[in-house]
Amino acid sequence: MPVIFEDIDPIGKDFLANFLAATVHGNCYHFALALYRNLDWSIVGVVKDSAIQHAGVKSPDGKFWDGRGAISRKEFASLVAPPWVIRAVGEEELVSAFPVSERMVETISERAQMVWPHLPWKKGTLRDRIAAFASDLEALSRKHKFWICGTTPMSLPVIFQGYDDEAGYAVRPSVDGNAHIINRVIGRIKPTGKPGRRQTTLSAAFLFLFSGRLEPVFLVV
């Protein structure tokens, strides 16, 4: 079955949304580069006296985006005292005007994908790669009939033999946005006789996925 990609916990979403909103003060150009590179949306800037004072992107439907999310043209320029102009800005122009940290661009990109998962993110982004990993893990689990799961809360993940009642794996971002949590989803037979997904998993091992390594953290039963 397709990987179940769940939204981040509301508390985590608020935390990351505040992080992104703070980028309007000194890191707007990092935000603009992150969305430009991962969505192919045009970079726009608020320019005053020939200098870029604020930057963001413009979506195909004409909305302006900065760390606060989708905002109006007036809101986008509200941080700069008039007179100013809003115009398209090229990546090279933006990079030459500000000291760019590629790590910050990557961090903002990852957080933005967690806060706004509905946006048309390009192939190869973090969300896409995490989903591919979970899909490959499910295929491996079905091939060998072994699944990563747990026994008691806070215990290390273990490998259990499968009994063909696994619906697959579900993935969601961790509350702090530094990782993703993956857990096994157990299926059941509803009274109608049709297979379905349990509202809560009976046994699920949680792991943090960090740059190619698995670190067991906790599980829920």
Coordinates of C-alpha atoms in Angstrom, one line a residue:
M1 CA 0.0 0.0 0.0
P2 CA 1.2 3.6 -0.4
V3 CA 3.1 5.0 2.5
I4 CA 0.8 6.9 4.9
F5 CA 2.4 10.3 5.4
E6 CA 0.8 12.0 8.4
D7 CA 0.8 15.7 9.2
I8 CA 3.0 16.9 12.0
D9 CA 1.5 17.2 15.5
P10 CA -0.3 20.6 15.9
I11 CA 2.1 21.6 18.7
G12 CA 5.0 20.9 16.4
K13 CA 3.4 22.7 13.5
D14 CA 3.0 25.8 15.6
F15 CA 6.6 25.6 16.7
L16 CA 7.9 25.2 13.2
A17 CA 5.6 27.9 11.9
N18 CA 7.0 30.3 14.4
F19 CA 10.5 29.4 13.3
L20 CA 9.6 30.1 9.7
A21 CA 7.9 33.4 10.6
A22 CA 11.0 34.6 12.3
T23 CA 13.0 34.3 9.1
V24 CA 11.4 37.6 7.9
H25 CA 13.9 39.3 10.3
G26 CA 17.3 38.7 8.7
N27 CA 16.8 35.4 6.9
C28 CA 14.1 36.2 4.3
Y29 CA 16.6 35.6 1.5
H30 CA 17.3 32.1 2.9
F31 CA 13.5 31.4 2.9
A32 CA 13.2 32.8 -0.7
L33 CA 16.0 30.5 -1.9
A34 CA 14.5 27.5 -0.2
L35 CA 11.1 27.8 -1.8
Y36 CA 12.5 28.9 -5.1
R37 CA 14.7 25.8 -5.3
N38 CA 12.1 23.3 -4.1
L39 CA 9.0 24.7 -5.7
D40 CA 10.3 26.6 -8.8
W41 CA 8.4 29.7 -7.7
S42 CA 9.7 33.1 -8.8
I43 CA 11.8 35.1 -6.3
V44 CA 10.5 38.6 -5.6
G45 CA 12.0 41.3 -3.6
V46 CA 11.0 44.6 -2.0
V47 CA 13.6 47.0 -3.3
K48 CA 14.4 50.4 -1.9
D49 CA 17.3 52.7 -3.1
S50 CA 18.4 49.9 -5.4
A51 CA 18.9 47.5 -2.5
I52 CA 16.8 44.4 -1.7
Q53 CA 15.3 45.0 1.7
H54 CA 13.0 41.9 1.8
A55 CA 12.7 38.8 -0.3
G56 CA 10.2 36.0 -0.8
V57 CA 8.6 34.1 -3.6
K58 CA 5.4 34.4 -5.7
S59 CA 3.3 31.4 -6.4
P60 CA 1.7 30.7 -9.9
D61 CA -1.6 31.9 -8.5
G62 CA -0.2 35.3 -7.7
K63 CA 0.2 35.0 -4.0
F64 CA 3.2 36.3 -2.1
W65 CA 5.0 34.0 0.3
D66 CA 7.6 34.7 3.0
G67 CA 8.1 33.0 6.4
R68 CA 4.6 34.1 7.4
G69 CA 3.1 32.0 4.7
A70 CA 0.8 33.2 1.9
I71 CA 0.2 36.9 2.3
S72 CA -1.0 39.9 0.4
R73 CA 1.2 42.3 -1.6
K74 CA 0.7 45.0 1.1
E75 CA 1.7 42.6 3.9
F76 CA 4.7 41.4 1.9
A77 CA 6.1 45.0 1.7
S78 CA 4.9 46.0 5.2
L79 CA 8.4 45.5 6.7
V80 CA 9.9 48.2 4.5
A81 CA 9.2 51.9 4.7
P82 CA 8.1 53.5 1.4
P83 CA 9.0 54.4 -1.2
W84 CA 9.8 51.0 -2.6
V85 CA 9.1 48.7 -5.5
I86 CA 8.4 45.0 -5.7
R87 CA 10.1 43.3 -8.6
A88 CA 11.4 39.9 -9.7
V89 CA 14.9 39.0 -8.4
G90 CA 17.2 36.3 -9.8
E91 CA 18.9 33.7 -7.7
E92 CA 22.4 35.1 -8.6
E93 CA 21.3 38.6 -7.7
L94 CA 20.0 37.4 -4.3
V95 CA 23.1 35.3 -3.5
S96 CA 25.4 38.2 -4.4
A97 CA 23.5 40.6 -2.1
F98 CA 23.5 38.4 1.0
P99 CA 25.8 36.0 2.8
V100 CA 24.0 32.7 2.0
S101 CA 24.3 29.7 4.3
E102 CA 23.4 26.5 2.3
R103 CA 22.7 24.7 5.6
M104 CA 20.1 27.4 6.6
V105 CA 18.5 27.1 3.1
E106 CA 18.2 23.3 3.6
T107 CA 16.8 23.7 7.2
I108 CA 14.2 26.1 6.1
S109 CA 13.3 23.9 3.1
E110 CA 12.8 20.9 5.4
R111 CA 10.7 22.9 7.9
A112 CA 8.6 24.4 5.2
Q113 CA 7.7 20.9 3.8
M114 CA 6.5 19.9 7.3
V115 CA 4.4 23.0 7.9
W116 CA 3.0 23.2 4.3
P117 CA 2.9 19.6 3.0
H118 CA 0.2 20.4 0.5
L119 CA 2.5 22.6 -1.6
P120 CA 3.7 21.0 -4.9
W121 CA 7.2 20.1 -3.7
K122 CA 9.6 18.9 -6.3
K123 CA 10.8 15.3 -6.6
G124 CA 13.9 14.6 -4.6
T125 CA 13.0 16.9 -1.6
L126 CA 13.2 15.6 1.9
R127 CA 9.5 14.5 2.1
D128 CA 9.8 12.6 -1.2
R129 CA 13.0 10.8 -0.1
I130 CA 11.5 9.9 3.3
A131 CA 8.4 8.5 1.6
A132 CA 10.7 6.4 -0.7
F133 CA 12.7 5.1 2.2
A134 CA 9.5 4.0 4.0
S135 CA 8.2 2.4 0.8
D136 CA 11.4 0.4 0.4
L137 CA 11.3 -0.6 4.0
E138 CA 7.7 -1.9 3.6
A139 CA 8.7 -3.9 0.6
L140 CA 11.6 -5.4 2.5
S141 CA 9.4 -6.2 5.4
R142 CA 6.8 -8.0 3.2
K143 CA 9.5 -9.9 1.3
H144 CA 11.0 -11.3 4.5
K145 CA 7.9 -11.1 6.7
F146 CA 9.7 -9.3 9.4
W147 CA 8.6 -5.9 10.7
I148 CA 10.1 -3.3 13.0
C149 CA 7.9 -3.0 16.0
G150 CA 8.2 -3.0 19.8
T151 CA 7.0 -4.6 23.0
T152 CA 6.7 -1.9 25.7
P153 CA 6.9 1.9 25.8
M154 CA 10.5 3.3 25.7
S155 CA 12.0 -0.1 24.7
L156 CA 14.3 -0.4 21.8
P157 CA 12.7 -1.3 18.4
V158 CA 12.9 -5.0 17.7
I159 CA 12.2 -7.2 14.7
F160 CA 9.0 -9.3 14.9
Q161 CA 7.7 -11.9 12.5
G162 CA 4.8 -10.6 10.4
Y163 CA 1.4 -12.3 10.2
D164 CA 0.1 -10.7 7.1
D165 CA -2.1 -8.3 9.1
E166 CA 0.3 -5.3 8.6
A167 CA -1.2 -2.5 6.6
G168 CA 2.3 -0.9 6.1
Y169 CA 4.3 1.9 7.6
A170 CA 3.1 5.5 8.5
V171 CA 5.5 8.4 8.7
R172 CA 5.2 11.8 10.3
P173 CA 7.6 14.6 11.2
S174 CA 8.8 14.8 14.8
V175 CA 7.5 17.7 17.0
D176 CA 10.8 19.5 16.8
G177 CA 11.2 19.1 13.0
N178 CA 14.6 17.5 13.4
A179 CA 13.6 14.1 12.2
H180 CA 10.7 11.9 11.0
I181 CA 9.0 9.1 13.0
I182 CA 8.1 5.9 11.3
N183 CA 5.7 3.2 12.7
R184 CA 4.1 0.0 11.6
V185 CA 0.4 0.2 11.0
I186 CA -1.6 -2.9 11.8
G187 CA -4.7 -3.7 9.8
R188 CA -7.9 -5.3 11.0
I189 CA -11.2 -6.7 9.6
K190 CA -14.2 -4.5 10.2
P191 CA -17.6 -6.0 10.9
T192 CA -18.4 -5.5 7.2
G193 CA -15.7 -8.0 6.4
K194 CA -13.6 -5.4 4.6
P195 CA -10.0 -4.7 5.6
G196 CA -9.3 -1.4 7.2
R197 CA -6.8 0.5 9.3
R198 CA -7.0 0.6 13.1
Q199 CA -7.5 4.0 14.6
T200 CA -4.5 3.4 16.8
T201 CA -1.7 0.9 16.2
L202 CA -1.4 -2.0 18.6
S203 CA 2.4 -2.2 18.3
A204 CA 4.5 0.5 16.7
A205 CA 8.2 1.1 16.8
F206 CA 9.3 4.7 16.5
L207 CA 12.6 5.6 15.0
F208 CA 14.3 8.9 14.2
L209 CA 15.6 9.1 10.6
F210 CA 18.8 11.2 10.5
S211 CA 20.9 11.6 7.4
G212 CA 21.1 7.9 6.5
R213 CA 21.2 6.4 10.0
L214 CA 18.5 4.9 12.2
E215 CA 18.5 5.7 15.9
P216 CA 15.8 4.0 18.0
V217 CA 14.1 6.5 20.3
F218 CA 10.8 5.3 21.6
L219 CA 7.7 3.3 20.7
V220 CA 4.0 3.2 21.6
V221 CA 1.8 0.2 22.2

